[in-house]
Amino acid sequence: IINNHPQFSVGIKEPESGAELYFDISKIDIAYFSKIRISFDKPIPGKIELGVLDAKEKEGGVVELNKLTPSGPNTYEVSVSDLEVYNESEWTDIFVIFPEKMKNTKFIIKELVVLP
């Protein structure tokens, strides 16, 4: 994975159920944002979930991207209110969960944006 954006660091974790991709947002105050936009280079082949973690590794809500209406070509916008984000928490990670059945599927996350 190549990460050219100075605000984000990327790590991959492979638990038994699938793979998770984490984006470090600890340098961004997510309390001031209302949406997260994520786009891919091609249609996602099934269930992909997006959520947030706080500094104590407590999850907020999780949204299934494949259940959302795309806001553009292969692009999804997740409302922060759908993620049960509360201003008093220090949100440190956005995570994307891929199910195990997609193990050999390749695609690229083109864009991950936290929107005002």
mmCIF file of N, CA and C in Angstrom:
data_model
loop_
_atom_site.group_PDB
_atom_site.id
_atom_site.type_symbol
_atom_site.label_atom_id
_atom_site.label_comp_id
_atom_site.label_asym_id
_atom_site.label_seq_id
_atom_site.Cartn_x
_atom_site.Cartn_y
_atom_site.Cartn_z
ATOM 1 N N ILE A 1 0.858 -1.181 0.000
ATOM 2 C CA ILE A 1 0.000 0.000 0.000
ATOM 3 C C ILE A 1 0.890 1.225 0.000
ATOM 4 N N ILE A 2 0.543 2.168 -0.863
ATOM 5 C CA ILE A 2 1.285 3.424 -0.918
ATOM 6 C C ILE A 2 0.400 4.509 -0.349
ATOM 7 N N ASN A 3 0.928 5.281 0.571
ATOM 8 C CA ASN A 3 0.173 6.343 1.207
ATOM 9 C C ASN A 3 0.923 7.652 1.020
ATOM 10 N N ASN A 4 0.364 8.525 0.173
ATOM 11 C CA ASN A 4 1.030 9.796 -0.108
ATOM 12 C C ASN A 4 0.456 10.958 0.689
ATOM 13 N N HIS A 5 -0.598 10.721 1.442
ATOM 14 C CA HIS A 5 -1.231 11.805 2.192
ATOM 15 C C HIS A 5 -0.597 11.892 3.576
ATOM 16 N N PRO A 6 -0.069 13.044 3.952
ATOM 17 C CA PRO A 6 0.641 13.144 5.238
ATOM 18 C C PRO A 6 -0.261 12.983 6.460
ATOM 19 N N GLN A 7 -1.580 13.186 6.311
ATOM 20 C CA GLN A 7 -2.472 13.089 7.458
ATOM 21 C C GLN A 7 -2.821 11.643 7.810
ATOM 22 N N PHE A 8 -2.688 10.738 6.879
ATOM 23 C CA PHE A 8 -3.153 9.371 7.101
ATOM 24 C C PHE A 8 -1.998 8.390 7.140
ATOM 25 N N SER A 9 -2.089 7.432 8.042
ATOM 26 C CA SER A 9 -1.197 6.282 7.963
ATOM 27 C C SER A 9 -2.082 5.057 7.787
ATOM 28 N N VAL A 10 -1.575 4.056 7.128
ATOM 29 C CA VAL A 10 -2.389 2.905 6.768
ATOM 30 C C VAL A 10 -1.771 1.638 7.329
ATOM 31 N N GLY A 11 -2.601 0.786 7.895
ATOM 32 C CA GLY A 11 -2.134 -0.515 8.352
ATOM 33 C C GLY A 11 -3.150 -1.575 7.996
ATOM 34 N N ILE A 12 -2.701 -2.794 7.826
ATOM 35 C CA ILE A 12 -3.608 -3.892 7.521
ATOM 36 C C ILE A 12 -3.526 -4.931 8.629
ATOM 37 N N LYS A 13 -4.686 -5.384 9.055
ATOM 38 C CA LYS A 13 -4.774 -6.387 10.108
ATOM 39 C C LYS A 13 -5.626 -7.525 9.552
ATOM 40 N N GLU A 14 -5.246 -8.762 9.787
ATOM 41 C CA GLU A 14 -5.996 -9.883 9.234
ATOM 42 C C GLU A 14 -6.526 -10.793 10.339
ATOM 43 N N PRO A 15 -7.672 -10.458 10.902
ATOM 44 C CA PRO A 15 -8.282 -11.358 11.884
ATOM 45 C C PRO A 15 -8.868 -12.574 11.171
ATOM 46 N N GLU A 16 -9.356 -13.524 11.934
ATOM 47 C CA GLU A 16 -9.861 -14.775 11.358
ATOM 48 C C GLU A 16 -11.011 -14.549 10.382
ATOM 49 N N SER A 17 -11.870 -13.576 10.672
ATOM 50 C CA SER A 17 -13.082 -13.407 9.867
ATOM 51 C C SER A 17 -12.843 -12.683 8.548
ATOM 52 N N GLY A 18 -11.716 -12.027 8.361
ATOM 53 C CA GLY A 18 -11.489 -11.279 7.129
ATOM 54 C C GLY A 18 -10.311 -10.357 7.287
ATOM 55 N N ALA A 19 -10.320 -9.257 6.574
ATOM 56 C CA ALA A 19 -9.231 -8.288 6.654
ATOM 57 C C ALA A 19 -9.808 -6.918 6.966
ATOM 58 N N GLU A 20 -9.037 -6.123 7.685
ATOM 59 C CA GLU A 20 -9.461 -4.770 8.029
ATOM 60 C C GLU A 20 -8.365 -3.793 7.648
ATOM 61 N N LEU A 21 -8.778 -2.657 7.125
ATOM 62 C CA LEU A 21 -7.848 -1.602 6.748
ATOM 63 C C LEU A 21 -8.121 -0.413 7.655
ATOM 64 N N TYR A 22 -7.081 0.108 8.311
ATOM 65 C CA TYR A 22 -7.241 1.198 9.263
ATOM 66 C C TYR A 22 -6.576 2.464 8.741
ATOM 67 N N PHE A 23 -7.256 3.591 8.904
ATOM 68 C CA PHE A 23 -6.707 4.900 8.558
ATOM 69 C C PHE A 23 -6.615 5.709 9.839
ATOM 70 N N ASP A 24 -5.428 6.136 10.179
ATOM 71 C CA ASP A 24 -5.186 6.893 11.406
ATOM 72 C C ASP A 24 -5.677 8.326 11.219
ATOM 73 N N ILE A 25 -6.699 8.723 11.983
ATOM 74 C CA ILE A 25 -7.215 10.092 11.913
ATOM 75 C C ILE A 25 -6.967 10.826 13.232
ATOM 76 N N SER A 26 -5.984 10.384 13.977
ATOM 77 C CA SER A 26 -5.738 10.973 15.293
ATOM 78 C C SER A 26 -5.320 12.445 15.204
ATOM 79 N N LYS A 27 -4.822 12.879 14.047
ATOM 80 C CA LYS A 27 -4.412 14.274 13.893
ATOM 81 C C LYS A 27 -5.555 15.156 13.391
ATOM 82 N N ILE A 28 -6.717 14.562 13.161
ATOM 83 C CA ILE A 28 -7.872 15.302 12.656
ATOM 84 C C ILE A 28 -8.947 15.292 13.724
ATOM 85 N N ASP A 29 -9.543 16.439 14.026
ATOM 86 C CA ASP A 29 -10.632 16.484 15.003
ATOM 87 C C ASP A 29 -11.927 16.134 14.274
ATOM 88 N N ILE A 30 -12.323 14.888 14.325
ATOM 89 C CA ILE A 30 -13.484 14.416 13.570
ATOM 90 C C ILE A 30 -14.791 15.025 14.065
ATOM 91 N N ALA A 31 -14.774 15.621 15.254
ATOM 92 C CA ALA A 31 -15.983 16.234 15.787
ATOM 93 C C ALA A 31 -16.485 17.358 14.892
ATOM 94 N N TYR A 32 -15.611 17.910 14.072
ATOM 95 C CA TYR A 32 -15.992 19.023 13.203
ATOM 96 C C TYR A 32 -16.460 18.563 11.829
ATOM 97 N N PHE A 33 -16.575 17.277 11.597
ATOM 98 C CA PHE A 33 -16.942 16.774 10.292
ATOM 99 C C PHE A 33 -18.297 16.074 10.334
ATOM 100 N N SER A 34 -18.958 16.028 9.180
ATOM 101 C CA SER A 34 -20.290 15.428 9.132
ATOM 102 C C SER A 34 -20.377 14.211 8.227
ATOM 103 N N LYS A 35 -19.396 14.026 7.321
ATOM 104 C CA LYS A 35 -19.457 12.901 6.380
ATOM 105 C C LYS A 35 -18.073 12.338 6.117
ATOM 106 N N ILE A 36 -18.058 11.083 5.751
ATOM 107 C CA ILE A 36 -16.839 10.440 5.260
ATOM 108 C C ILE A 36 -17.169 9.944 3.851
ATOM 109 N N ARG A 37 -16.357 10.342 2.884
ATOM 110 C CA ARG A 37 -16.566 9.896 1.499
ATOM 111 C C ARG A 37 -15.452 8.934 1.123
ATOM 112 N N ILE A 38 -15.827 7.810 0.555
ATOM 113 C CA ILE A 38 -14.838 6.822 0.132
ATOM 114 C C ILE A 38 -15.196 6.369 -1.278
ATOM 115 N N SER A 39 -14.194 6.296 -2.141
ATOM 116 C CA SER A 39 -14.457 5.834 -3.500
ATOM 117 C C SER A 39 -13.427 4.782 -3.893
ATOM 118 N N PHE A 40 -13.847 3.908 -4.786
ATOM 119 C CA PHE A 40 -13.042 2.777 -5.236
ATOM 120 C C PHE A 40 -12.835 2.878 -6.741
ATOM 121 N N ASP A 41 -11.857 2.157 -7.260
ATOM 122 C CA ASP A 41 -11.587 2.221 -8.695
ATOM 123 C C ASP A 41 -12.539 1.360 -9.514
ATOM 124 N N LYS A 42 -13.329 0.501 -8.858
ATOM 125 C CA LYS A 42 -14.335 -0.302 -9.555
ATOM 126 C C LYS A 42 -15.416 -0.667 -8.543
ATOM 127 N N PRO A 43 -16.547 -1.189 -9.006
ATOM 128 C CA PRO A 43 -17.621 -1.543 -8.064
ATOM 129 C C PRO A 43 -17.132 -2.521 -6.989
ATOM 130 N N ILE A 44 -17.606 -2.314 -5.768
ATOM 131 C CA ILE A 44 -17.212 -3.227 -4.695
ATOM 132 C C ILE A 44 -17.993 -4.534 -4.841
ATOM 133 N N PRO A 45 -17.309 -5.657 -4.701
ATOM 134 C CA PRO A 45 -17.942 -6.953 -4.972
ATOM 135 C C PRO A 45 -18.594 -7.582 -3.750
ATOM 136 N N GLY A 46 -19.474 -6.851 -3.085
ATOM 137 C CA GLY A 46 -20.133 -7.446 -1.929
ATOM 138 C C GLY A 46 -20.081 -6.544 -0.714
ATOM 139 N N LYS A 47 -20.231 -7.164 0.449
ATOM 140 C CA LYS A 47 -20.340 -6.434 1.712
ATOM 141 C C LYS A 47 -18.987 -5.868 2.149
ATOM 142 N N ILE A 48 -18.927 -4.543 2.255
ATOM 143 C CA ILE A 48 -17.772 -3.862 2.831
ATOM 144 C C ILE A 48 -18.323 -2.909 3.884
ATOM 145 N N GLU A 49 -17.718 -2.903 5.069
ATOM 146 C CA GLU A 49 -18.202 -2.065 6.166
ATOM 147 C C GLU A 49 -17.196 -0.965 6.481
ATOM 148 N N LEU A 50 -17.712 0.191 6.883
ATOM 149 C CA LEU A 50 -16.873 1.317 7.298
ATOM 150 C C LEU A 50 -17.318 1.745 8.688
ATOM 151 N N GLY A 51 -16.347 2.009 9.565
ATOM 152 C CA GLY A 51 -16.666 2.441 10.922
ATOM 153 C C GLY A 51 -15.548 3.285 11.489
ATOM 154 N N VAL A 52 -15.687 3.655 12.759
ATOM 155 C CA VAL A 52 -14.665 4.442 13.450
ATOM 156 C C VAL A 52 -14.332 3.804 14.791
ATOM 157 N N LEU A 53 -13.111 4.051 15.256
ATOM 158 C CA LEU A 53 -12.653 3.599 16.572
ATOM 159 C C LEU A 53 -12.222 4.821 17.373
ATOM 160 N N ASP A 54 -12.436 4.776 18.683
ATOM 161 C CA ASP A 54 -11.944 5.877 19.504
ATOM 162 C C ASP A 54 -10.596 5.509 20.123
ATOM 163 N N ALA A 55 -10.057 6.416 20.928
ATOM 164 C CA ALA A 55 -8.721 6.236 21.498
ATOM 165 C C ALA A 55 -8.633 4.999 22.388
ATOM 166 N N LYS A 56 -9.769 4.548 22.932
ATOM 167 C CA LYS A 56 -9.789 3.356 23.793
ATOM 168 C C LYS A 56 -10.165 2.103 22.996
ATOM 169 N N GLU A 57 -10.100 2.202 21.665
ATOM 170 C CA GLU A 57 -10.436 1.109 20.746
ATOM 171 C C GLU A 57 -11.887 0.671 20.856
ATOM 172 N N LYS A 58 -12.756 1.589 21.278
ATOM 173 C CA LYS A 58 -14.192 1.321 21.284
ATOM 174 C C LYS A 58 -14.745 1.719 19.919
ATOM 175 N N GLU A 59 -15.552 0.827 19.336
ATOM 176 C CA GLU A 59 -16.125 1.108 18.024
ATOM 177 C C GLU A 59 -17.331 2.017 18.135
ATOM 178 N N GLY A 60 -17.484 2.885 17.144
ATOM 179 C CA GLY A 60 -18.739 3.581 16.941
ATOM 180 C C GLY A 60 -19.629 2.655 16.123
ATOM 181 N N GLY A 61 -20.593 3.224 15.435
ATOM 182 C CA GLY A 61 -21.428 2.409 14.562
ATOM 183 C C GLY A 61 -20.648 1.960 13.334
ATOM 184 N N VAL A 62 -21.171 0.957 12.650
ATOM 185 C CA VAL A 62 -20.558 0.441 11.427
ATOM 186 C C VAL A 62 -21.615 0.504 10.328
ATOM 187 N N VAL A 63 -21.233 0.984 9.152
ATOM 188 C CA VAL A 63 -22.153 1.126 8.031
ATOM 189 C C VAL A 63 -21.714 0.205 6.902
ATOM 190 N N GLU A 64 -22.661 -0.533 6.325
ATOM 191 C CA GLU A 64 -22.363 -1.382 5.172
ATOM 192 C C GLU A 64 -22.445 -0.525 3.911
ATOM 193 N N LEU A 65 -21.323 -0.343 3.248
ATOM 194 C CA LEU A 65 -21.281 0.511 2.066
ATOM 195 C C LEU A 65 -22.172 -0.015 0.952
ATOM 196 N N ASN A 66 -22.226 -1.341 0.786
ATOM 197 C CA ASN A 66 -23.008 -1.914 -0.303
ATOM 198 C C ASN A 66 -24.508 -1.677 -0.146
ATOM 199 N N LYS A 67 -24.965 -1.269 1.050
ATOM 200 C CA LYS A 67 -26.382 -0.975 1.268
ATOM 201 C C LYS A 67 -26.711 0.494 1.025
ATOM 202 N N LEU A 68 -25.686 1.308 0.790
ATOM 203 C CA LEU A 68 -25.900 2.730 0.529
ATOM 204 C C LEU A 68 -26.098 2.973 -0.968
ATOM 205 N N THR A 69 -26.805 4.047 -1.288
ATOM 206 C CA THR A 69 -26.909 4.472 -2.684
ATOM 207 C C THR A 69 -25.634 5.231 -3.019
ATOM 208 N N PRO A 70 -24.921 4.827 -4.057
ATOM 209 C CA PRO A 70 -23.672 5.532 -4.398
ATOM 210 C C PRO A 70 -23.939 7.008 -4.667
ATOM 211 N N SER A 71 -23.011 7.865 -4.255
ATOM 212 C CA SER A 71 -23.137 9.304 -4.492
ATOM 213 C C SER A 71 -22.418 9.720 -5.770
ATOM 214 N N GLY A 72 -21.756 8.771 -6.401
ATOM 215 C CA GLY A 72 -21.028 8.993 -7.642
ATOM 216 C C GLY A 72 -20.519 7.645 -8.106
ATOM 217 N N PRO A 73 -19.721 7.608 -9.163
ATOM 218 C CA PRO A 73 -19.199 6.322 -9.629
ATOM 219 C C PRO A 73 -18.373 5.622 -8.545
ATOM 220 N N ASN A 74 -18.860 4.483 -8.058
ATOM 221 C CA ASN A 74 -18.165 3.673 -7.044
ATOM 222 C C ASN A 74 -17.805 4.486 -5.802
ATOM 223 N N THR A 75 -18.603 5.496 -5.486
ATOM 224 C CA THR A 75 -18.335 6.425 -4.385
ATOM 225 C C THR A 75 -19.496 6.401 -3.397
ATOM 226 N N TYR A 76 -19.155 6.378 -2.103
ATOM 227 C CA TYR A 76 -20.162 6.306 -1.045
ATOM 228 C C TYR A 76 -19.886 7.384 -0.017
ATOM 229 N N GLU A 77 -20.955 8.028 0.477
ATOM 230 C CA GLU A 77 -20.815 8.997 1.556
ATOM 231 C C GLU A 77 -21.519 8.458 2.788
ATOM 232 N N VAL A 78 -20.777 8.412 3.885
ATOM 233 C CA VAL A 78 -21.300 7.909 5.155
ATOM 234 C C VAL A 78 -21.475 9.095 6.086
ATOM 235 N N SER A 79 -22.678 9.263 6.599
ATOM 236 C CA SER A 79 -22.929 10.330 7.562
ATOM 237 C C SER A 79 -22.308 9.960 8.903
ATOM 238 N N VAL A 80 -21.624 10.914 9.523
ATOM 239 C CA VAL A 80 -21.012 10.658 10.825
ATOM 240 C C VAL A 80 -22.087 10.294 11.854
ATOM 241 N N SER A 81 -23.298 10.854 11.694
ATOM 242 C CA SER A 81 -24.381 10.516 12.633
ATOM 243 C C SER A 81 -24.758 9.037 12.532
ATOM 244 N N ASP A 82 -24.609 8.431 11.346
ATOM 245 C CA ASP A 82 -24.882 6.997 11.197
ATOM 246 C C ASP A 82 -23.828 6.146 11.900
ATOM 247 N N LEU A 83 -22.657 6.734 12.170
ATOM 248 C CA LEU A 83 -21.573 6.014 12.837
ATOM 249 C C LEU A 83 -21.624 6.167 14.352
ATOM 250 N N GLU A 84 -22.652 6.834 14.855
ATOM 251 C CA GLU A 84 -22.819 7.038 16.303
ATOM 252 C C GLU A 84 -21.575 7.675 16.913
ATOM 253 N N VAL A 85 -21.099 8.715 16.248
ATOM 254 C CA VAL A 85 -19.928 9.444 16.724
ATOM 255 C C VAL A 85 -20.394 10.543 17.671
ATOM 256 N N TYR A 86 -19.784 10.590 18.849
ATOM 257 C CA TYR A 86 -20.142 11.603 19.824
ATOM 258 C C TYR A 86 -18.934 12.508 20.053
ATOM 259 N N ASN A 87 -19.190 13.804 20.145
ATOM 260 C CA ASN A 87 -18.102 14.784 20.227
ATOM 261 C C ASN A 87 -17.179 14.580 21.416
ATOM 262 N N GLU A 88 -17.677 13.996 22.499
ATOM 263 C CA GLU A 88 -16.832 13.840 23.685
ATOM 264 C C GLU A 88 -15.794 12.726 23.523
ATOM 265 N N SER A 89 -15.954 11.886 22.526
ATOM 266 C CA SER A 89 -14.978 10.824 22.300
ATOM 267 C C SER A 89 -13.862 11.307 21.388
ATOM 268 N N GLU A 90 -12.683 10.755 21.590
ATOM 269 C CA GLU A 90 -11.546 11.078 20.734
ATOM 270 C C GLU A 90 -11.425 9.978 19.689
ATOM 271 N N TRP A 91 -11.933 10.248 18.489
ATOM 272 C CA TRP A 91 -11.935 9.255 17.425
ATOM 273 C C TRP A 91 -10.577 9.237 16.756
ATOM 274 N N THR A 92 -9.984 8.069 16.654
ATOM 275 C CA THR A 92 -8.603 7.975 16.176
ATOM 276 C C THR A 92 -8.438 7.199 14.879
ATOM 277 N N ASP A 93 -9.413 6.351 14.516
ATOM 278 C CA ASP A 93 -9.262 5.525 13.320
ATOM 279 C C ASP A 93 -10.565 5.423 12.549
ATOM 280 N N ILE A 94 -10.441 5.464 11.239
ATOM 281 C CA ILE A 94 -11.513 4.996 10.357
ATOM 282 C C ILE A 94 -11.081 3.609 9.919
ATOM 283 N N PHE A 95 -11.996 2.647 9.957
ATOM 284 C CA PHE A 95 -11.614 1.313 9.495
ATOM 285 C C PHE A 95 -12.590 0.807 8.447
ATOM 286 N N VAL A 96 -12.062 -0.007 7.545
ATOM 287 C CA VAL A 96 -12.849 -0.627 6.485
ATOM 288 C C VAL A 96 -12.672 -2.134 6.634
ATOM 289 N N ILE A 97 -13.781 -2.866 6.691
ATOM 290 C CA ILE A 97 -13.745 -4.319 6.892
ATOM 291 C C ILE A 97 -14.164 -5.015 5.601
ATOM 292 N N PHE A 98 -13.333 -5.945 5.176
ATOM 293 C CA PHE A 98 -13.597 -6.739 3.981
ATOM 294 C C PHE A 98 -13.893 -8.167 4.410
ATOM 295 N N PRO A 99 -14.979 -8.774 3.915
ATOM 296 C CA PRO A 99 -15.269 -10.157 4.308
ATOM 297 C C PRO A 99 -14.263 -11.129 3.702
ATOM 298 N N GLU A 100 -14.171 -12.276 4.325
ATOM 299 C CA GLU A 100 -13.190 -13.283 3.921
ATOM 300 C C GLU A 100 -13.390 -13.751 2.479
ATOM 301 N N LYS A 101 -14.640 -13.786 2.014
ATOM 302 C CA LYS A 101 -14.904 -14.283 0.663
ATOM 303 C C LYS A 101 -14.288 -13.393 -0.417
ATOM 304 N N MET A 102 -13.852 -12.179 -0.049
ATOM 305 C CA MET A 102 -13.230 -11.268 -1.007
ATOM 306 C C MET A 102 -11.711 -11.385 -0.989
ATOM 307 N N LYS A 103 -11.201 -12.427 -0.375
ATOM 308 C CA LYS A 103 -9.769 -12.557 -0.138
ATOM 309 C C LYS A 103 -8.933 -12.343 -1.400
ATOM 310 N N ASN A 104 -9.379 -12.826 -2.542
ATOM 311 C CA ASN A 104 -8.591 -12.714 -3.760
ATOM 312 C C ASN A 104 -9.083 -11.613 -4.697
ATOM 313 N N THR A 105 -9.970 -10.750 -4.203
ATOM 314 C CA THR A 105 -10.485 -9.650 -5.005
ATOM 315 C C THR A 105 -9.551 -8.459 -4.864
ATOM 316 N N LYS A 106 -9.222 -7.823 -5.985
ATOM 317 C CA LYS A 106 -8.337 -6.661 -5.932
ATOM 318 C C LYS A 106 -9.066 -5.423 -6.419
ATOM 319 N N PHE A 107 -8.967 -4.349 -5.666
ATOM 320 C CA PHE A 107 -9.461 -3.050 -6.094
ATOM 321 C C PHE A 107 -8.693 -2.002 -5.316
ATOM 322 N N ILE A 108 -8.847 -0.761 -5.683
ATOM 323 C CA ILE A 108 -8.079 0.324 -5.069
ATOM 324 C C ILE A 108 -9.038 1.312 -4.427
ATOM 325 N N ILE A 109 -8.738 1.724 -3.191
ATOM 326 C CA ILE A 109 -9.452 2.844 -2.595
ATOM 327 C C ILE A 109 -8.845 4.102 -3.210
ATOM 328 N N LYS A 110 -9.625 4.800 -4.030
ATOM 329 C CA LYS A 110 -9.130 5.975 -4.739
ATOM 330 C C LYS A 110 -9.083 7.206 -3.836
ATOM 331 N N GLU A 111 -10.047 7.261 -2.921
ATOM 332 C CA GLU A 111 -10.201 8.507 -2.167
ATOM 333 C C GLU A 111 -10.841 8.188 -0.819
ATOM 334 N N LEU A 112 -10.312 8.773 0.230
ATOM 335 C CA LEU A 112 -10.948 8.716 1.551
ATOM 336 C C LEU A 112 -10.899 10.137 2.085
ATOM 337 N N VAL A 113 -12.074 10.753 2.238
ATOM 338 C CA VAL A 113 -12.136 12.163 2.601
ATOM 339 C C VAL A 113 -13.069 12.335 3.798
ATOM 340 N N VAL A 114 -12.658 13.121 4.770
ATOM 341 C CA VAL A 114 -13.520 13.507 5.872
ATOM 342 C C VAL A 114 -14.039 14.903 5.528
ATOM 343 N N LEU A 115 -15.368 15.036 5.380
ATOM 344 C CA LEU A 115 -15.965 16.267 4.860
ATOM 345 C C LEU A 115 -16.589 17.128 5.949
ATOM 346 N N PRO A 116 -16.521 18.460 5.777
ATOM 347 C CA PRO A 116 -17.170 19.354 6.737
ATOM 348 C C PRO A 116 -18.690 19.272 6.626
#
